XYZ file of C-alpha atoms in Angstrom:
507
model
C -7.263 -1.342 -12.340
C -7.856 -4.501 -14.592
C -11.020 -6.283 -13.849
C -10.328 -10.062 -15.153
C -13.204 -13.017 -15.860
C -13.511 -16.082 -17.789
C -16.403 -18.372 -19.539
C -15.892 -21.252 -21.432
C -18.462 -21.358 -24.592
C -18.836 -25.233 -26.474
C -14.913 -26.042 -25.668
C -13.998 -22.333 -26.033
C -11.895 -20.805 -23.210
C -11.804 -17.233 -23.343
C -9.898 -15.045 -20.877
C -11.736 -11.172 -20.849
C -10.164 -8.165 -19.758
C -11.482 -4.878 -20.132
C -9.811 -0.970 -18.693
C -12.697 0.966 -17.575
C -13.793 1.284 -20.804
C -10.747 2.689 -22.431
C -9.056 0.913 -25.649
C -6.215 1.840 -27.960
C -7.276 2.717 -30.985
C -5.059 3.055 -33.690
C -4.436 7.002 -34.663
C -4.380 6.145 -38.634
C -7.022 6.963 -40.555
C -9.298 4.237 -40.845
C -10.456 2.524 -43.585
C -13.410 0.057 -42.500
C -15.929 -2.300 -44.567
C -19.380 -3.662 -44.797
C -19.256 -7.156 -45.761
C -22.752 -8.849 -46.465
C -23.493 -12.279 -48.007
C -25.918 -11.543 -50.938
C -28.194 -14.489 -49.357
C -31.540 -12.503 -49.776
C -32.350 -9.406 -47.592
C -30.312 -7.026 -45.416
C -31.633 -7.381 -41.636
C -31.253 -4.985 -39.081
C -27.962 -6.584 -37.501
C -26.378 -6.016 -41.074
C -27.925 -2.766 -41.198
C -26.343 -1.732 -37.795
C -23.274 -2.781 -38.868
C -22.939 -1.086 -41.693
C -24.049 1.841 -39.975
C -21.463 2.117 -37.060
C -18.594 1.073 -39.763
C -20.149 4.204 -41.328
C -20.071 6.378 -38.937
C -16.938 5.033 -37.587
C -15.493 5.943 -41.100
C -16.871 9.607 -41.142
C -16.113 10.778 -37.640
C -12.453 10.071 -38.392
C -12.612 11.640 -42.070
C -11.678 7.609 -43.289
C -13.318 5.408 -45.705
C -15.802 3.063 -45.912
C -15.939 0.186 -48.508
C -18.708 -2.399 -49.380
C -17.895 -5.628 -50.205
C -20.185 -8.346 -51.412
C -18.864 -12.173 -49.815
C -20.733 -14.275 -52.426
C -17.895 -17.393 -52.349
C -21.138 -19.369 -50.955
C -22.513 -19.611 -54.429
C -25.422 -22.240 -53.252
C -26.690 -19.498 -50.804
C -26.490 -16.653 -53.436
C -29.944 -14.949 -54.411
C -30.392 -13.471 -57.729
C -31.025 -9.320 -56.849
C -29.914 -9.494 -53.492
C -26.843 -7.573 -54.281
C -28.771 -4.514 -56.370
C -31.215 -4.790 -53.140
C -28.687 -4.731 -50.357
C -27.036 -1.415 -51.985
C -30.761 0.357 -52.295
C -31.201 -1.011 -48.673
C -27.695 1.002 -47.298
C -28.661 3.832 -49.961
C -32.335 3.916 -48.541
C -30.812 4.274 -44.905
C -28.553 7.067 -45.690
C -25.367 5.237 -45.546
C -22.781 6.447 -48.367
C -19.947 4.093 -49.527
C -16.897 5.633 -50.905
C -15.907 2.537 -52.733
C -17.991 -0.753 -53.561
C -19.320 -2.514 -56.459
C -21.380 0.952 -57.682
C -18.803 3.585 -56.819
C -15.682 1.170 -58.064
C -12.380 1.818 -56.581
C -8.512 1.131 -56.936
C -8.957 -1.615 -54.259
C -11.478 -3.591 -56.654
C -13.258 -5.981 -57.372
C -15.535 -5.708 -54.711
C -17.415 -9.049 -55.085
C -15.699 -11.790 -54.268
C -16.556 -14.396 -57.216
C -14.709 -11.557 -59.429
C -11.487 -12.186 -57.349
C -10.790 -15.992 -57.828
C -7.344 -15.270 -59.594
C -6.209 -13.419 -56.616
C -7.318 -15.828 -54.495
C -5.625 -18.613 -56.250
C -2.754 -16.351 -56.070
C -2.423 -16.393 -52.497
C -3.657 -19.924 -51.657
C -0.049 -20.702 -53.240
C 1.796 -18.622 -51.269
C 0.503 -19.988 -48.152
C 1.192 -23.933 -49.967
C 4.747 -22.713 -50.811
C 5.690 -21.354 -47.349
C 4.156 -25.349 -45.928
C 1.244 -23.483 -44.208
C -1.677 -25.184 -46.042
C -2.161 -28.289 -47.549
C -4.191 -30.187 -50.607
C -7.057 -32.476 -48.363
C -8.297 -35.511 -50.413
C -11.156 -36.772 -47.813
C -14.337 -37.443 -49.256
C -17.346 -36.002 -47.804
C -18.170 -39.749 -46.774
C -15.072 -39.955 -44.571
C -16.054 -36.208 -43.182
C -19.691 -37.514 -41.907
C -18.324 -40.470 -40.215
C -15.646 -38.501 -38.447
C -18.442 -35.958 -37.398
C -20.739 -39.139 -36.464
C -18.201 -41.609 -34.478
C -17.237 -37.986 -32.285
C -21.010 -36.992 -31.229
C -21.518 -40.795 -30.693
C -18.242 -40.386 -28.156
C -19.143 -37.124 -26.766
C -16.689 -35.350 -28.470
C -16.142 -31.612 -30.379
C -16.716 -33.109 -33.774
C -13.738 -31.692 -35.891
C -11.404 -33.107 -39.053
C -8.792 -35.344 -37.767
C -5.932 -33.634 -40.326
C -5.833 -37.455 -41.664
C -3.750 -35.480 -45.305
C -1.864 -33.111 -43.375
C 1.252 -34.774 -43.446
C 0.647 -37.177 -46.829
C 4.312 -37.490 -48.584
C 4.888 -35.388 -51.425
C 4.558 -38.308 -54.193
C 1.450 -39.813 -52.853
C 0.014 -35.753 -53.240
C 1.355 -35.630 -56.871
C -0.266 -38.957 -57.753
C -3.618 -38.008 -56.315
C -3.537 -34.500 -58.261
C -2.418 -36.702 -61.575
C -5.173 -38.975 -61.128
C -7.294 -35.825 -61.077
C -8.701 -36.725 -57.239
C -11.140 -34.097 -56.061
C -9.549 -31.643 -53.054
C -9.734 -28.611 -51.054
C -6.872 -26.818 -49.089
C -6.966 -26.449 -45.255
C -5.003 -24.463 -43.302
C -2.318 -26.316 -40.521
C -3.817 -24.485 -37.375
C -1.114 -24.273 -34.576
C -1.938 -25.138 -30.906
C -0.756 -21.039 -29.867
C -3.134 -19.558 -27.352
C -3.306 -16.108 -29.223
C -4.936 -12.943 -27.752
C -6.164 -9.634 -29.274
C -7.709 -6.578 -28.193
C -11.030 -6.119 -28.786
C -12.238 -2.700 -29.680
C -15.985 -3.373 -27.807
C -15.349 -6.180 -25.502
C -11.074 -5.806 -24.244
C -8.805 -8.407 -24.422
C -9.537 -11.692 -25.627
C -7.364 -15.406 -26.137
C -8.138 -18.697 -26.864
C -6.705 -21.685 -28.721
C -8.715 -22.388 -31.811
C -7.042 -25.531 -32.300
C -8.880 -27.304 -29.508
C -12.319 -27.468 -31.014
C -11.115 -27.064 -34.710
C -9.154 -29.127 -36.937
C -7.359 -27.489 -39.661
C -10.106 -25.493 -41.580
C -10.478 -25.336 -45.667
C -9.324 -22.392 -46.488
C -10.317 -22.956 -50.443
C -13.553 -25.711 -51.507
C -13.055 -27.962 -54.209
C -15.240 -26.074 -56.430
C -12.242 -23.541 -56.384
C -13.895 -20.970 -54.245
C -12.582 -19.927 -51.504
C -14.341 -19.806 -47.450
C -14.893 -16.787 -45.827
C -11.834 -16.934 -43.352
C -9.424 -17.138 -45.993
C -11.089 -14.953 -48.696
C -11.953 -12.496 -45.710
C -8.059 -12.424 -44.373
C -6.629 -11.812 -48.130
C -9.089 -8.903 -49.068
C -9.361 -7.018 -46.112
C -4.898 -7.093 -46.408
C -5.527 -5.975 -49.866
C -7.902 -3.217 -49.603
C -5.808 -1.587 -46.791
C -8.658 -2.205 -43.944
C -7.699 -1.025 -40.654
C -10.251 -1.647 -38.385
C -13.587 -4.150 -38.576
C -16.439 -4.020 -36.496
C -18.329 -7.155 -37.872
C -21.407 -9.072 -35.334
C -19.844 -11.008 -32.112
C -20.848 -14.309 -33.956
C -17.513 -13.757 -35.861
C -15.509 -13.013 -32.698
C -14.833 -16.688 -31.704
C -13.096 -17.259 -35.358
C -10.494 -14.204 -35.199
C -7.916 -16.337 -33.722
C -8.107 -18.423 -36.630
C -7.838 -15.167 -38.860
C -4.639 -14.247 -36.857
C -3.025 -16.868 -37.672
C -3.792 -16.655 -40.937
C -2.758 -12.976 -41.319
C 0.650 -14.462 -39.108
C 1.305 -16.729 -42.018
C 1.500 -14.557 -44.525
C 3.425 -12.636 -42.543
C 0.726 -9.905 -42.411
C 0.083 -6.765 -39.710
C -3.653 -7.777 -39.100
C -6.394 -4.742 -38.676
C -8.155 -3.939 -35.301
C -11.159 -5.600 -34.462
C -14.249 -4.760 -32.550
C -17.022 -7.260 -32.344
C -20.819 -5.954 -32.301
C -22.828 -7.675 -29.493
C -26.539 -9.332 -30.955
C -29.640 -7.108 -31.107
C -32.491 -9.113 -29.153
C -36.140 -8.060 -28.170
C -36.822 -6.263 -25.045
C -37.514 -9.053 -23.405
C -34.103 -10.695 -24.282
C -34.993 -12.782 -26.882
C -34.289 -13.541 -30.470
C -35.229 -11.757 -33.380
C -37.892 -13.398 -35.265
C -38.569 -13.112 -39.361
C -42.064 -14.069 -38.537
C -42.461 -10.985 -36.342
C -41.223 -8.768 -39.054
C -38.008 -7.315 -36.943
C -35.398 -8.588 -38.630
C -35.417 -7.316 -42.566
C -34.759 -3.482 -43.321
C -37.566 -4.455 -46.018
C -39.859 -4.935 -43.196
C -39.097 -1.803 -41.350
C -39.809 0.084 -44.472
C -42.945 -1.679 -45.430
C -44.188 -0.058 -42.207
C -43.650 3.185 -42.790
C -40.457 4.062 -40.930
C -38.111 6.269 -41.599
C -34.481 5.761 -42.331
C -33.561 8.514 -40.088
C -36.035 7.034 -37.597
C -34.782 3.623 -37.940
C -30.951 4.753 -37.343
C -31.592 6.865 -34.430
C -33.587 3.885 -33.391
C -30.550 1.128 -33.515
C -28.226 4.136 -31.905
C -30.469 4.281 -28.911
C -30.419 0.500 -28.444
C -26.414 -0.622 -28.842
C -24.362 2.390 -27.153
C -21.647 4.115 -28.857
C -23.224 7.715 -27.777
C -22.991 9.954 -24.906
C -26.724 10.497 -23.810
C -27.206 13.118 -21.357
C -29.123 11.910 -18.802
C -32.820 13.937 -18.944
C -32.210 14.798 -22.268
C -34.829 12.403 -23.545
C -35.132 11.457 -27.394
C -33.228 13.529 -29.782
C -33.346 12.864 -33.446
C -30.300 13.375 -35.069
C -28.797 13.486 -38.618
C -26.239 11.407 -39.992
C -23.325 13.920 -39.553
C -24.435 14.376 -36.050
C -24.594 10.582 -35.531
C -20.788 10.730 -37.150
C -19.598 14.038 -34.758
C -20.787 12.130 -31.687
C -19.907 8.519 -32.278
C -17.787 7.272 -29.841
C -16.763 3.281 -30.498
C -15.456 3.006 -26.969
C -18.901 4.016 -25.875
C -20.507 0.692 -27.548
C -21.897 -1.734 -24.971
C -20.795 -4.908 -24.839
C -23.951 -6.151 -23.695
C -26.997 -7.546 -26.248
C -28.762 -4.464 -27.566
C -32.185 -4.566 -26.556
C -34.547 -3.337 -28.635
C -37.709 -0.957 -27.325
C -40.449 -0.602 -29.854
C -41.612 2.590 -28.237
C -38.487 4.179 -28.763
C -38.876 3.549 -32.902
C -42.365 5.016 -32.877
C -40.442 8.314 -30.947
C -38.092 8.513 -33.343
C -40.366 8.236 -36.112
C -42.726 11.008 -34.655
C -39.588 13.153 -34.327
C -38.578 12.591 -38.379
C -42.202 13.492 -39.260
C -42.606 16.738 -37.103
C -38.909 17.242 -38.383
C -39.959 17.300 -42.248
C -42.970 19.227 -41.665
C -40.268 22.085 -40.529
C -37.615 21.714 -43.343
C -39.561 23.693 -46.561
C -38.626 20.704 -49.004
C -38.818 18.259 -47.311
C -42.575 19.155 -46.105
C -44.073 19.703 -49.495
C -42.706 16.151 -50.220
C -44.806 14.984 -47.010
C -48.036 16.987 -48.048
C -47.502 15.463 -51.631
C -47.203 11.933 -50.467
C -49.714 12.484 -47.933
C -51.978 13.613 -50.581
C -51.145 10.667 -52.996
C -52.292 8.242 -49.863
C -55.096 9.696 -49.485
C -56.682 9.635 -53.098
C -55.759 6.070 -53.217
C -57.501 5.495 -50.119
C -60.388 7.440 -50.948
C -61.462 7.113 -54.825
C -63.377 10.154 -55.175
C -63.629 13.519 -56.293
C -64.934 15.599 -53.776
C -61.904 15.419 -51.152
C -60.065 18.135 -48.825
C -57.104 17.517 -49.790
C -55.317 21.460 -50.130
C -51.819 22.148 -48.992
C -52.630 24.237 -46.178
C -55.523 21.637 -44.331
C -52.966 19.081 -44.754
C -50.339 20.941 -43.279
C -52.379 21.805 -40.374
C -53.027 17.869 -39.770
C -49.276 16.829 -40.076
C -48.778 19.423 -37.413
C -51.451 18.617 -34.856
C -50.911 14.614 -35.239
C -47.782 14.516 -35.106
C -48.159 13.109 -31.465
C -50.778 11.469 -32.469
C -49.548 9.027 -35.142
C -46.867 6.922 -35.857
C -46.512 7.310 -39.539
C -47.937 9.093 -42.248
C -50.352 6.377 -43.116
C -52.343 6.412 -39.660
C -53.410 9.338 -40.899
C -55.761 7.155 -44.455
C -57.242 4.550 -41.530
C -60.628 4.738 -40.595
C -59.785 7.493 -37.587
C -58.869 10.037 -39.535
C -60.876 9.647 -42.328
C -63.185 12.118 -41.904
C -60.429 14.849 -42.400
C -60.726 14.174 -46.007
C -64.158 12.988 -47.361
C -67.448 13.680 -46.002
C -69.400 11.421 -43.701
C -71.700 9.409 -44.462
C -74.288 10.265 -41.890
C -77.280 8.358 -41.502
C -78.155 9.553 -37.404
C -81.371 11.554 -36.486
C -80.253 15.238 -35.987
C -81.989 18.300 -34.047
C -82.192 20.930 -37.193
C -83.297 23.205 -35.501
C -80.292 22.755 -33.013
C -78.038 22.541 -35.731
C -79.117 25.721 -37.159
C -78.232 27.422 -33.855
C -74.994 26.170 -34.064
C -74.229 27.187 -37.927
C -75.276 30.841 -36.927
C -73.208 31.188 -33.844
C -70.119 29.655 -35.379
C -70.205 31.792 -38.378
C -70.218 34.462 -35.926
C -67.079 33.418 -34.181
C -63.757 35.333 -35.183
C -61.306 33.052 -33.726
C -61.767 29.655 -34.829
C -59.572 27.390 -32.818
C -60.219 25.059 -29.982
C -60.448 27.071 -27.056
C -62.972 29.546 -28.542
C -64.938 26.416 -30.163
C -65.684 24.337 -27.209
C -66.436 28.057 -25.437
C -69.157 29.102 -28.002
C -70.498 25.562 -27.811
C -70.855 25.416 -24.386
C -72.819 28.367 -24.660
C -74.935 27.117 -27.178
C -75.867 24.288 -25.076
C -76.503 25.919 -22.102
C -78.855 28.281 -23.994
C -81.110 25.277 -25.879
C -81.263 23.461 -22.570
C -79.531 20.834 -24.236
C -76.495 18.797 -22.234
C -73.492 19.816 -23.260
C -72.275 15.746 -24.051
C -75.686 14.697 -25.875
C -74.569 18.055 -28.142
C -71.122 16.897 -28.887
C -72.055 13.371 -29.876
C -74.614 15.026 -32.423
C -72.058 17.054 -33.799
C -69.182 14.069 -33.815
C -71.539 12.207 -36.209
C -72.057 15.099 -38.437
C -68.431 16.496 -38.310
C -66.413 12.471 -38.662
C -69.410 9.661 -38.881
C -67.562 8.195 -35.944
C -68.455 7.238 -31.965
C -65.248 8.448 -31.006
C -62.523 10.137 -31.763
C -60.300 13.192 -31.555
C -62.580 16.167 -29.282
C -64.966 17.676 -31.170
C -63.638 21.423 -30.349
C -59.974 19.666 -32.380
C -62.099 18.467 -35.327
C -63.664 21.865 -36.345
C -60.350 23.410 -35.711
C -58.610 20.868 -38.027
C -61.251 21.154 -40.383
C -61.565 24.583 -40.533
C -64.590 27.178 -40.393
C -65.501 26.560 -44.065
C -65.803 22.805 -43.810
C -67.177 22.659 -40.299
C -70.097 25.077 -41.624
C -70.431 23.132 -44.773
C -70.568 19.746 -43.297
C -73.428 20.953 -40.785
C -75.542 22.326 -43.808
C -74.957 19.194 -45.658
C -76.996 17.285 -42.683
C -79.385 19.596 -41.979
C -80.692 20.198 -45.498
């Protein structure tokens, strides 16, 4: 049974039906694309678009292309493009063709394709669907000015639409600036949307025929966007809901070519937990960010998986990291929500945890960790004498692994005393301490259990309470008031270093 609604959005009617969740889907193989603007930094709603295109792409055995959109030259920032493709290569996300892989559907940058462009701009001004727009960018303002003064959807007034054919050859003699626009037609057209069901609205009433190229020659997104995707074969796109309100438009444009457009499936936003916006000043948005923090890709997928659907989570099942071809066997796009994705923080520092306890049990992977971890540390800590081995740092990874939520917890101040020795400046029973260097040499299992045991013991026999004796020993062992048990720090630290660190003090 169809459920049926409507909302109207600034002018925007939109009818929405969706099938208990089911959509067609077409049963070619598909052939999908990231499109960013190279305007600076990839942010985590490019990154999670990229990323279901991706895995979109592999659980279907299709392709997936990158494309940079740089026709906005004035927004265009010098290395963004070499960052964005270490961003998607950072997060695990292979492209099979794009601007480092090449292609037979290339170029894949947009200010490399101006012929093409030009190309089809005339088709579209042979078969009377666009038109050359003299209006100065004086007339524009005004237009835009005199309708918000009126209470009215600002919007061009297609004034050069229908200017006779000499009057357009004198202007382009006279060498008078233009762009092209697009004659938009007052049809009420509807699609099916891959996330959200079936959409329609007439574009026309709260747009007047859009530029399809600038004057500078380049061409806008809508038309540059219709042309390629035709061209490189693209079957389905999954782009942010922003862009949902403008595929209308792209019908139309796709109609007058006289072109089968692709499928489309609109993401929904990613907001805080709380429901609101993203925020660059909180350092949520860029993948940079995310990084900087010591995530991990892995961590940071799994992360925007949990938050926006697409996934059949078994209820009780709890966190479960997965890798990128398990992301790709299980991705379901009919499973995406078509509500915001809200984002839980604790959920990223699970997922984290999980990659770090889950490259501590791959054999390459963890000697990468203990290296790294090791690296950390002697920047941390400039000196010489530092226990640093293999095996005591593997022993940490494992036991704070639900302790931490990245590798560099484990340099602060907390954990320092792992790896140098304290600097200890507290009066200290010697004779006590002596007591307790005998009896723990004496122990043959050193862990925890048989620690606090022995110590208890110890107490009890020197008349001493059993907390006064811990705090004694938590300044010798770490330097610090508090901190992991003191039973876990010997045990972490080992017999040798426990006994050695005592001595040191009571010298």
């Amino acid at each position: 049974m169809w459920g049926v609604w409507s909302t109207t959005f600034k002018g925007f009617h939109l009818s929405l039906a969706k099938r208990n969740g089911i959509r067609s889907i077409k049963t070619l193989v598909p052939r999908v694309r990231f499109a960013p603007s190279p305007t600076g930094y990839l942010h985590l709603g490019g990154l999670r678009t990229a990323l279901y295109n991706n895995l979109f792409a592999k659980s279907r055995r299709g392709a997936f292309v990158l494309r940079i959109e740089d026709t906005d030259q004035s927004r265009k920032v010098d290395g963004s493009i070499e960052a964005l493709i270490q961003d998607l290569a950072w997060a695990g996300i292979e492209c099979n063709e794009g601007p480092k892989q090449g292609g037979k559907y290339g170029p894949y940058i947009q200010s490399k394709r101006l012929h093409i462009y030009q190309e089809y701009i005339q088709k579209l001004l042979d078969n009377g669907s666009a038109y050359r727009c003299f209006c100065t960018e004086r007339r524009l303002n005004i237009l835009r000015r005199n309708a918000v003064k009126s209470q009215q959807v600002p919007k061009y007034d297609n004034k050069c639409r229908n200017l006779p054919v000499e009057v357009v050859n004198e202007k382009i003699k006279s060498g008078t600036p233009y762009c092209i626009r697009f004659k938009l037609s007052s049809d009420c057209l509807s699609f099916d949307d891959l996330i959200f069901g079936a959409i329609a609205y007439d574009v026309s009433l709260v747009e007047g025929d859009p530029v399809l190229v600038k004057t500078d020659g380049y061409p806008t997104y809508h038309f540059a966007n219709v042309v390629d995707d035709h061209l490189m074969d693209i079957t389905h796109v999954l782009r942010g809901v922003e862009w949902q309100i403008s595929t209308t438009k792209h019908l139309l444009i796709y109609r007058a070519f006289g072109w089968t457009p692709p499928q489309f499936g609109h993401l929904p936003l990613i907001v805080n937990a709380d429901g609101t916006k993203l925020s660059k000043r909180q350092n949520d948005v860029r993948v940079e960010d995310y990084k900087d923090k010591g995530v991990y890709p892995l961590a940071l997928v799994n992360f925007i998986t949990l938050s926006g659907g697409g996934f059949q989570h078994v209820p009780g099942e709890g966190v479960r990291l997965k890798t990128m071809d398990e992301l790709a066997q299980e991705f379901q796009i009919d499973k995406i929500s078509a509500h915001p994705s809200r984002l839980n923080p604790d959920l990223l520092q699970e997922c984290n945890r999980l990659e770090i306890k889950r490259q501590i049990q791959d054999p390459i992977l963890s000697s990468q960790l203990v290296a790294k971890l090791q690296l950390l540390i002697k920047e941390k800590y400039k000196t010489e004498n530092l226990n640093i081995s293999d095996d005591h740092i593997r022993s940490v990874l494992l036991w704070a692994t639900s302790r931490i939520n990245k590798i560099e917890d484990l340099v602060s101040s907390t954990f320092g005393f792992l790896w140098i020795l304290p600097s200890n400046k507290s009066e200290v029973d010697k004779i006590l301490l002596h007591d307790v260097v005998d009896n723990l040499e004496n122990l043959e299992e050193f862990n925890e259990n048989s620690i606090k045991e022995r110590l208890r013991e110890i107490s009890s026999k020197n008349s001493v309470k059993f907390p006064e004796l811990m705090k004694m020993l938590r300044s010798v062992l770490s330097g610090l008031s508090e901190g992991p048990s003191v039973a876990e720090m010997m045990q972490l630290l080992g017999k040798c270093q426990t006994i050695e660190r005592i001595k040191a003090v009571n010298r």
